[in-house]
XYZ file of C-alpha atoms in Angstrom:
639
model
C 20.049 -5.223 -2.697
C 19.693 -8.302 -4.865
C 19.178 -7.763 -8.546
C 15.473 -7.849 -9.783
C 14.058 -10.838 -11.662
C 11.178 -9.492 -13.954
C 7.890 -11.106 -14.400
C 7.287 -12.871 -17.497
C 3.907 -12.148 -19.247
C 2.047 -15.531 -19.629
C -1.664 -16.401 -19.936
C -3.793 -19.317 -18.870
C -5.962 -21.410 -21.352
C -8.762 -18.808 -20.803
C -6.612 -15.830 -21.431
C -6.111 -14.705 -17.844
C -2.619 -13.439 -17.071
C -0.775 -16.103 -15.305
C 2.434 -16.661 -13.437
C 3.995 -20.039 -14.027
C 6.522 -19.194 -11.204
C 3.899 -19.117 -8.636
C 1.274 -21.298 -10.287
C -1.374 -18.639 -10.057
C -3.499 -16.126 -11.941
C -3.223 -12.335 -11.467
C -6.777 -11.919 -11.167
C -10.205 -13.665 -11.292
C -10.998 -15.007 -14.576
C -14.535 -13.622 -14.147
C -13.323 -10.013 -14.716
C -10.352 -8.243 -13.316
C -11.762 -4.605 -12.978
C -14.942 -5.975 -11.552
C -12.964 -7.797 -8.924
C -10.763 -4.811 -8.146
C -13.822 -2.758 -7.385
C -15.768 -5.256 -5.441
C -12.936 -6.636 -3.299
C -10.460 -3.858 -2.888
C -12.443 -0.568 -3.341
C -15.622 -1.770 -1.922
C -13.920 -3.975 0.731
C -12.271 -0.897 2.068
C -15.549 1.343 1.704
C -13.933 3.472 -1.012
C -14.569 6.023 -2.323
C -16.686 6.970 0.646
C -13.858 6.928 3.148
C -11.680 9.245 1.190
C -14.348 11.887 0.560
C -13.768 15.385 2.089
C -10.261 14.330 3.282
C -6.992 16.020 2.644
C -5.364 12.795 1.602
C -5.766 9.069 1.484
C -2.992 6.540 1.547
C -3.480 3.133 0.167
C -1.033 0.304 0.456
C -1.116 -2.864 -1.824
C 1.072 -5.921 -1.354
C 1.291 -6.941 -4.962
C 1.258 -4.499 -7.951
C 0.971 -7.199 -10.635
C -0.286 -5.647 -13.691
C -1.496 -2.555 -11.923
C -5.099 -3.338 -12.196
C -6.203 -2.286 -8.799
C -4.179 0.957 -8.935
C -6.086 1.651 -12.353
C -9.452 0.979 -10.779
C -8.536 3.053 -7.723
C -7.304 5.983 -9.883
C -10.275 5.857 -11.981
C -12.559 5.947 -8.890
C -10.687 8.812 -7.508
C -11.066 10.832 -10.889
C -14.794 10.204 -11.029
C -15.548 11.312 -7.374
C -16.327 14.972 -7.055
C -15.927 14.796 -3.328
C -12.337 12.863 -3.809
C -9.417 13.674 -1.241
C -6.953 16.340 -2.320
C -4.026 13.914 -2.745
C -4.178 10.239 -3.369
C -1.134 8.133 -2.447
C -0.994 4.593 -3.619
C 2.069 2.555 -2.296
C 2.607 -0.749 -3.917
C 5.198 -3.794 -3.581
C 6.300 -5.912 -6.357
C 9.012 -8.418 -6.214
C 8.936 -9.318 -10.013
C 7.844 -6.193 -11.919
C 6.653 -6.385 -15.486
C 8.525 -4.375 -18.219
C 6.643 -1.351 -19.672
C 6.170 -3.278 -22.900
C 4.560 -6.315 -21.120
C 2.297 -3.872 -19.099
C 1.181 -2.349 -22.340
C 0.300 -5.630 -23.942
C -1.726 -6.902 -20.672
C -3.620 -3.604 -20.026
C -5.004 -3.677 -23.473
C -7.521 -6.184 -22.094
C -9.131 -3.303 -20.111
C -10.156 -0.673 -22.657
C -11.991 1.306 -19.763
C -8.611 2.143 -18.332
C -7.055 3.008 -21.752
C -6.186 6.610 -21.028
C -4.799 6.127 -17.449
C -2.974 3.037 -18.549
C -1.183 4.847 -21.236
C 0.020 7.784 -18.621
C 1.130 4.743 -16.401
C 3.105 3.246 -19.176
C 4.745 6.556 -20.322
C 6.075 6.938 -16.748
C 6.831 3.487 -15.813
C 10.314 3.068 -14.316
C 13.121 1.132 -15.393
C 13.333 -2.036 -13.350
C 15.860 -1.427 -10.678
C 15.790 -2.311 -6.997
C 14.349 0.289 -4.598
C 11.613 3.052 -4.602
C 10.227 4.718 -7.635
C 7.858 7.652 -7.318
C 5.353 8.530 -10.272
C 3.479 11.813 -10.257
C 0.312 11.677 -12.037
C -2.766 13.955 -12.475
C -0.986 17.228 -11.780
C 0.843 15.690 -8.807
C -2.457 14.932 -7.174
C -2.069 11.171 -7.580
C 1.369 9.778 -6.396
C 2.238 6.124 -7.098
C 5.185 4.924 -4.980
C 6.533 1.622 -6.254
C 8.883 -0.594 -4.011
C 10.545 -3.073 -6.329
C 11.633 -5.755 -4.197
C 10.495 -8.347 -1.686
C 7.731 -6.949 0.440
C 8.617 -9.220 3.379
C 11.801 -7.021 3.775
C 10.847 -3.977 1.989
C 7.768 -3.151 4.211
C 10.200 -2.451 6.946
C 11.881 0.260 4.923
C 8.559 2.097 4.585
C 7.410 5.039 6.590
C 3.866 5.831 5.903
C 0.359 6.192 7.672
C -1.998 3.782 5.599
C -5.805 4.383 5.518
C -6.617 1.182 3.429
C -4.704 -2.068 2.580
C -5.176 -4.144 -0.454
C -3.825 -7.489 0.346
C -3.448 -9.029 -3.024
C -0.435 -11.428 -3.420
C -0.745 -14.670 -4.980
C -2.607 -17.086 -2.841
C -1.379 -18.321 0.413
C -0.756 -21.773 -0.730
C 1.309 -20.522 -3.721
C 2.986 -17.506 -2.056
C 2.856 -18.214 1.680
C 5.547 -15.475 2.567
C 3.077 -12.558 1.633
C 0.581 -13.947 4.478
C 2.737 -14.637 7.454
C 2.090 -13.212 10.963
C 5.292 -11.205 10.601
C 4.139 -9.508 7.394
C 0.749 -8.715 9.049
C 2.403 -7.182 12.017
C 4.571 -4.939 9.544
C 1.105 -3.911 8.118
C -0.090 -3.191 11.671
C 2.877 -0.740 12.229
C 1.893 1.139 9.186
C -1.740 1.416 9.968
C -3.454 4.828 10.604
C -6.163 5.115 13.136
C -9.358 3.419 11.624
C -7.421 1.941 8.685
C -9.197 -0.827 6.852
C -8.097 -3.947 4.923
C -9.615 -6.139 2.135
C -8.752 -9.279 0.657
C -10.296 -12.209 -1.236
C -8.581 -14.761 1.051
C -10.410 -16.032 4.073
C -8.006 -18.918 4.864
C -7.870 -19.511 8.446
C -4.031 -18.959 9.264
C -4.498 -15.348 7.383
C -7.321 -14.514 9.678
C -5.363 -15.510 12.667
C -2.409 -13.571 11.766
C -4.536 -10.489 11.026
C -6.471 -10.556 14.331
C -3.060 -10.939 16.178
C -2.067 -7.932 14.334
C -4.930 -5.783 15.761
C -7.400 -6.083 13.010
C -10.995 -6.792 13.755
C -12.275 -9.015 10.855
C -15.652 -9.527 9.084
C -16.369 -11.916 6.143
C -18.272 -10.444 3.439
C -19.844 -11.811 0.178
C -17.015 -12.635 -2.169
C -16.722 -11.792 -5.906
C -18.133 -14.102 -8.715
C -17.463 -17.688 -7.954
C -15.834 -16.924 -4.632
C -18.380 -17.162 -1.854
C -16.391 -14.886 0.735
C -13.908 -12.355 1.153
C -12.280 -10.566 4.169
C -12.919 -7.167 5.520
C -10.830 -5.629 8.371
C -10.489 -2.526 10.463
C -7.548 -1.773 12.640
C -8.724 -1.508 16.433
C -5.706 0.300 17.919
C -6.368 4.082 18.832
C -2.652 5.202 18.929
C -2.076 8.742 17.780
C -1.321 9.408 14.265
C 2.071 11.100 13.892
C 1.758 11.668 10.215
C -0.821 14.458 10.318
C -0.842 17.064 7.390
C 0.365 20.507 8.437
C -2.133 23.231 9.652
C -0.862 25.841 7.258
C 1.024 25.229 3.978
C 3.282 28.348 3.760
C 6.995 28.251 3.890
C 10.021 30.373 3.271
C 12.986 28.847 1.528
C 16.426 30.536 1.969
C 18.585 30.199 -1.090
C 17.862 30.106 -4.762
C 20.481 27.491 -6.000
C 19.361 24.354 -7.398
C 18.401 22.732 -3.945
C 16.154 25.857 -3.035
C 14.663 26.090 -6.280
C 13.682 22.404 -6.519
C 12.322 22.433 -3.077
C 10.177 25.530 -3.545
C 8.722 23.950 -6.744
C 7.945 20.680 -5.102
C 6.124 22.420 -2.213
C 4.238 24.765 -4.802
C 3.326 21.644 -6.818
C 1.702 20.181 -3.515
C -0.293 23.398 -2.926
C 2.214 25.435 -0.577
C 2.609 29.082 -0.813
C 6.264 29.637 -0.749
C 8.824 32.601 -0.686
C 12.255 32.212 -1.857
C 14.751 34.801 -0.503
C 18.183 34.979 -2.039
C 21.067 37.350 -1.228
C 22.213 37.464 -4.802
C 20.539 39.377 -7.540
C 19.380 36.404 -9.506
C 18.846 32.548 -8.877
C 21.801 30.147 -9.354
C 24.477 32.465 -8.860
C 26.518 30.348 -6.380
C 27.663 26.686 -6.803
C 24.597 26.148 -9.203
C 26.054 28.611 -11.768
C 28.435 26.411 -13.597
C 27.684 26.102 -17.425
C 26.879 22.433 -16.835
C 27.214 19.535 -14.452
C 27.069 15.865 -15.047
C 23.898 13.545 -14.569
C 24.538 9.999 -13.842
C 24.788 7.546 -10.966
C 27.566 5.943 -8.943
C 27.545 2.417 -8.808
C 29.382 0.183 -6.300
C 29.685 -3.559 -5.787
C 27.923 -3.614 -2.500
C 25.261 -1.106 -3.627
C 25.976 1.084 -0.773
C 24.025 4.029 0.398
C 25.792 6.487 -1.729
C 25.020 4.263 -4.735
C 21.501 3.768 -4.095
C 21.050 7.390 -3.376
C 22.738 8.467 -6.479
C 20.830 5.884 -8.647
C 17.443 7.077 -7.089
C 18.295 10.840 -7.303
C 19.636 10.237 -11.034
C 16.149 8.661 -11.893
C 14.248 11.391 -10.077
C 16.082 14.162 -11.885
C 15.584 12.662 -15.358
C 11.809 12.368 -14.553
C 11.885 15.866 -13.493
C 13.653 17.206 -16.549
C 11.155 15.693 -18.786
C 8.567 17.880 -17.215
C 10.382 21.149 -17.508
C 10.528 22.157 -21.208
C 12.685 25.302 -20.379
C 15.402 23.172 -18.659
C 18.668 22.966 -20.676
C 20.208 19.353 -20.743
C 21.480 16.652 -23.112
C 21.384 12.790 -22.549
C 24.335 12.438 -24.584
C 25.623 9.516 -22.610
C 28.458 9.478 -20.128
C 31.518 7.345 -19.985
C 33.365 6.703 -16.854
C 36.815 5.042 -17.657
C 38.723 2.839 -15.324
C 41.808 4.554 -13.845
C 43.860 1.593 -14.389
C 43.475 -2.231 -15.216
C 42.574 -3.123 -11.733
C 39.834 -0.386 -11.534
C 38.709 -1.363 -15.050
C 38.150 -5.017 -13.816
C 36.361 -3.787 -10.711
C 33.881 -1.867 -12.929
C 33.243 -4.911 -15.031
C 32.476 -6.986 -11.746
C 30.066 -4.188 -10.573
C 28.154 -4.372 -13.758
C 27.976 -8.123 -13.650
C 26.972 -8.070 -9.867
C 24.287 -5.455 -9.895
C 22.474 -6.545 -13.225
C 20.766 -3.066 -13.778
C 19.016 -2.507 -16.978
C 21.212 -1.543 -19.845
C 19.563 1.771 -20.328
C 21.173 2.617 -16.861
C 24.542 0.911 -16.825
C 26.599 -1.140 -19.165
C 30.366 -2.013 -19.405
C 32.193 -0.697 -22.483
C 35.566 -2.358 -23.328
C 38.297 -0.168 -24.448
C 37.815 -0.981 -28.072
C 34.235 -0.014 -27.947
C 35.037 3.217 -26.091
C 37.534 4.146 -28.697
C 34.954 3.506 -31.399
C 32.494 5.806 -29.676
C 35.200 8.635 -29.044
C 36.920 8.300 -32.193
C 40.448 8.028 -30.471
C 42.448 5.295 -28.575
C 41.918 4.987 -24.913
C 43.853 2.996 -22.308
C 41.000 1.389 -20.417
C 37.310 0.662 -20.834
C 34.628 1.454 -18.070
C 31.100 2.194 -17.216
C 28.792 3.471 -19.906
C 25.812 5.376 -18.802
C 23.682 5.632 -22.229
C 20.906 7.883 -20.694
C 23.282 10.097 -18.602
C 24.537 13.506 -19.741
C 25.110 17.028 -18.904
C 22.452 19.615 -17.307
C 22.502 23.441 -17.098
C 21.624 23.837 -13.417
C 20.746 27.480 -13.846
C 18.165 26.724 -16.482
C 16.645 24.065 -14.094
C 16.320 26.650 -11.428
C 14.622 29.168 -13.491
C 12.220 26.670 -14.977
C 11.510 25.012 -11.431
C 10.597 28.690 -10.060
C 8.503 29.392 -13.034
C 6.513 26.103 -12.831
C 4.000 27.558 -10.359
C 4.133 31.315 -10.532
C 0.960 31.825 -8.671
C 2.421 29.904 -5.652
C 6.024 30.940 -5.599
C 7.107 34.437 -4.749
C 10.836 35.494 -5.219
C 12.980 38.251 -3.422
C 16.601 38.867 -4.651
C 19.277 40.855 -3.125
C 18.002 40.229 0.463
C 20.502 39.035 2.990
C 19.205 37.013 5.946
C 21.427 37.439 8.860
C 19.759 35.399 11.529
C 16.501 33.451 12.396
C 14.345 34.021 15.315
C 11.775 31.579 16.613
C 8.247 32.967 17.221
C 5.024 31.612 18.809
C 3.896 30.384 15.411
C 6.944 29.899 13.383
C 10.045 31.832 12.405
C 10.969 35.378 11.551
C 13.992 36.305 9.177
C 16.142 39.376 10.444
C 18.709 41.565 8.745
C 21.815 42.476 10.379
C 20.443 45.493 11.992
C 17.374 43.638 13.484
C 14.774 44.422 10.798
C 12.236 41.763 10.013
C 12.455 40.534 6.338
C 9.569 37.910 6.471
C 8.161 35.275 8.622
C 6.314 31.962 8.153
C 5.540 28.783 10.076
C 8.097 26.804 8.090
C 11.586 27.870 7.093
C 13.948 25.833 4.924
C 17.449 26.403 4.721
C 18.919 25.936 1.232
C 21.736 28.337 1.418
C 24.493 26.068 0.380
C 27.853 26.681 2.012
C 26.268 30.005 3.600
C 24.050 27.729 5.733
C 27.026 27.621 8.434
C 26.270 31.452 9.153
C 23.000 30.458 11.033
C 23.251 29.570 14.658
C 20.509 26.799 14.253
C 22.707 24.955 11.704
C 25.400 24.683 14.288
C 26.391 21.080 15.072
C 26.254 20.154 11.282
C 29.675 19.271 10.116
C 29.127 20.652 6.532
C 32.199 22.465 5.273
C 32.913 24.417 2.236
C 35.089 23.120 -0.586
C 36.559 25.332 -3.266
C 36.331 23.979 -6.956
C 37.462 25.281 -10.189
C 36.263 24.375 -13.710
C 38.267 25.147 -16.644
C 36.684 26.255 -19.923
C 38.427 24.936 -22.920
C 37.423 26.569 -26.199
C 35.944 24.035 -28.558
C 37.880 25.598 -31.448
C 41.208 24.506 -29.794
C 40.285 20.811 -29.316
C 38.170 18.144 -31.006
C 34.992 18.127 -28.806
C 33.794 14.605 -27.633
C 30.362 13.322 -28.327
C 29.913 11.980 -24.572
C 30.799 13.257 -21.252
C 34.086 11.395 -20.196
C 35.208 10.903 -16.640
C 38.356 9.180 -15.522
C 40.852 11.107 -13.352
C 38.826 14.331 -14.015
C 36.071 14.910 -16.573
C 35.490 16.458 -19.883
C 32.138 17.601 -21.234
C 30.926 18.030 -25.100
C 30.989 21.504 -26.318
C 28.369 23.663 -24.852
C 28.017 27.187 -26.364
C 31.445 26.752 -27.785
C 33.150 25.740 -24.543
C 34.094 22.326 -23.263
C 34.192 22.160 -19.484
C 37.024 20.299 -17.753
C 37.580 19.699 -13.916
C 37.466 20.033 -11.329
C 39.658 20.777 -8.307
C 38.686 20.246 -4.892
C 40.021 22.246 -2.069
C 38.181 21.698 1.417
C 37.950 24.711 3.709
C 38.887 27.314 1.114
C 36.470 30.044 -0.065
C 38.578 32.251 -2.344
C 36.642 32.410 -5.651
C 39.361 34.009 -7.666
C 40.481 31.902 -10.719
C 43.992 30.477 -10.273
C 46.286 29.346 -13.137
C 47.572 26.702 -11.015
C 44.200 24.986 -10.760
C 43.785 25.411 -14.606
C 47.024 23.539 -14.839
C 45.803 20.831 -12.342
C 42.505 20.468 -14.476
C 44.790 20.096 -17.610
C 46.974 17.470 -15.970
C 43.953 15.460 -15.024
C 42.730 15.668 -18.576
C 46.016 14.597 -19.883
C 46.037 11.447 -17.592
C 42.545 10.748 -18.624
C 42.996 11.134 -22.403
C 46.676 11.324 -23.065
C 47.683 13.943 -25.715
C 44.072 15.295 -25.997
C 44.665 18.928 -24.712
C 48.503 18.885 -24.669
C 48.644 22.150 -26.676
C 46.543 24.205 -24.335
C 48.169 26.821 -22.072
C 46.538 27.077 -18.618
C 47.500 30.826 -18.412
C 45.081 31.519 -21.363
C 42.042 29.731 -20.079
C 39.058 31.058 -18.451
C 36.645 29.140 -16.025
C 34.566 29.330 -12.935
C 35.159 28.704 -9.368
C 32.409 27.928 -6.683
C 32.233 26.591 -3.039
C 30.434 23.397 -2.696
C 28.625 22.566 0.661
C 29.939 19.143 1.580
C 29.198 16.651 4.320
C 31.860 14.288 5.824
C 30.052 11.245 4.459
C 29.365 12.755 1.086
C 25.513 12.242 1.614
C 23.051 15.323 1.561
C 21.679 16.892 4.799
C 18.113 16.909 4.403
C 15.329 17.032 7.274
C 14.382 18.896 10.389
C 17.186 20.458 12.213
C 18.079 19.067 15.657
C 17.669 21.448 18.716
C 21.180 21.054 20.430
C 19.920 23.117 23.455
C 17.385 20.541 24.189
C 19.358 17.291 23.880
C 19.911 15.560 27.074
C 21.579 12.122 27.533
C 22.299 9.869 24.608
C 20.338 10.950 21.456
C 18.549 8.422 19.338
C 17.659 9.499 15.791
C 14.021 9.207 15.833
C 13.457 10.867 19.204
C 15.981 13.684 18.808
C 14.440 17.138 19.689
C 14.056 19.328 16.607
C 13.527 22.976 16.060
C 9.875 23.076 15.207
C 9.294 24.225 11.667
C 12.872 24.608 10.776
C 14.209 22.204 8.039
C 17.370 22.052 5.603
C 18.262 20.764 2.205
C 22.022 20.937 2.466
C 25.194 19.305 1.929
C 24.836 18.312 -1.808
C 28.409 18.801 -2.415
C 29.236 17.960 -6.208
C 25.768 16.391 -6.682
C 23.447 19.026 -6.715
C 21.910 18.054 -10.099
C 21.568 14.433 -8.967
C 19.938 15.018 -5.638
C 17.851 18.154 -5.880
C 14.756 16.636 -7.227
C 14.686 13.572 -4.876
C 15.618 15.629 -1.830
C 12.848 18.075 -2.591
C 10.418 15.168 -2.555
C 11.847 13.867 0.571
C 11.461 17.263 2.489
C 8.035 17.901 1.280
C 6.840 14.237 2.265
C 8.186 14.680 5.569
C 6.516 18.023 6.102
C 3.324 16.690 4.933
C 3.467 13.361 6.830
C 3.112 11.575 3.536
C 4.638 8.212 2.385
C 8.463 8.703 1.875
C 10.085 8.435 -1.497
C 13.083 6.526 0.063
C 13.714 3.580 2.272
C 14.029 4.311 5.975
C 17.785 3.374 6.103
C 18.369 6.026 3.291
C 16.173 8.666 5.206
C 18.260 8.096 8.284
C 21.294 8.387 6.197
C 20.483 11.951 5.064
C 18.893 13.151 8.367
C 20.706 15.990 10.071
C 20.521 14.232 13.217
C 22.880 11.471 12.170
C 25.878 13.525 13.127
C 24.945 13.631 16.792
C 24.988 9.687 16.899
C 28.646 9.192 16.052
C 31.855 11.238 15.264
C 31.456 13.177 12.025
C 34.859 12.088 10.810
C 37.003 13.520 8.007
C 35.651 15.267 4.990
C 36.338 12.879 2.214
C 37.258 13.701 -1.329
C 34.587 13.131 -4.065
C 36.214 10.455 -6.453
C 33.349 10.553 -9.024
C 34.438 13.732 -10.803
C 30.858 13.603 -12.174
C 28.687 16.564 -11.356
C 30.373 19.480 -9.938
C 27.732 22.067 -9.954
């Protein structure tokens, strides 16, 4: 993706927010809130059309200063017959900073409370999709930061109302083209409406060609007319909400707990079944894992997913007061001079906000650590460490009335029923049944026949516990050939080994020696006096996919596949889903993947671009050879 170019807050002579780049105002000089209500809410017959419905999905082509969103949110709040959930999806090529939003939104005191909530959750200005949960997760704002002319193709949604609110067709013609109107048509739900203040002839022609029946209506203030449209196609809606919101999650690691919490937050009744006596006993039971993204010069899928997951996890952690974590900062030093130069180029190429990524030269790193280093590297100032077990417990406790847990229960197999699935013990006794079952069993998922065909492999990893009294603890997480964490309860974690195909959990002195050797190469002389034979630690088996991406979505039905499979049309086991293959990045991906799974179950707008959704879909391995399990070179968050 191209780096974002943020908007600059400017005002016309009469005080109306203005863009010199486009030579146009952000809203009418006769009153922004009144224009939003007349043109966009009234033009789409809202709030009447959302009343009594399960949900309403609105798409806006230019977020600007957030005026239309604030007016819509306020109207939804004030309506006693409002829909259960309101989705507002908006595109913005040049987003404002949170500081500029705060200045501009002071002009609308009627939105002060809502504007303050929006500003507090406003994302860092990075390309891609950002999800904001508001009003107890009943209002969901999905922001696409990037060019709508290309990003619209990356959205999967069923839209009930369109707010066409880019700059004028004369100033910003690319937002009013026939191609863009066809993209809107692809997303339109049956009976969808649109509204815009523009009645330009070529805009009407493009919308009519995209299957919208149009009607001119009285405009706002000095503008004589505005445009109302209704989608005339009667194609079936493939994004219908579920008939029953009840699910079983198999596994109480960080993937399962985050998924259960996301479903419960959306009103689902969830039962979590775990074979161990407590949650987070498997790969999620390390003392801590590292939280940070993994950049790349080409901003590839792994980089985009880890960045989106990192931001989503940080947002989740701020809502879980009992989760244990520290934004102490993460340093990822270059392995050598060539790697350090590559890291510098990546920072220059991506131009991410400094809160996410900076380059730190060796002298700056040495000053931070209080010791000499051989190379500089990436500095993630808001990264840090997270205790995954505390996240699991906090996520399950967030909705006690909608999450039930059963521990010490081993599920041997799954059996399809007329209305869902039932879970059976090894001797054939029924454990539970539900219309939806979600596999979040980590390395244990390969035990289930329906997971066959997924090339997930277990990879043994051992972490070494270094007594903080035997070394000088560092203030930040440091990654290079391995990683070392600051002291947590008197222990500094160092690691980790990676042994694909092994499941033995016994601690090995040889692996402690390997971790210390990595540490010696990373920070020469730092732990030279430690004896690997005296160290304690922990070993776990990570569920890894060949391409290092998660495996999230509905499971393909291998028995029903005929001919050459295509991803969207693959036959699936109805009601059987998985959140698997997190590898070493359970902390980074758990929140984002839980949101993705919930959104697909609900038929709601997805929190990721379509190519990333396809990139984690379980069906992707049926389209090409799975390849070889790649080693993780990030050493960043082995959980």
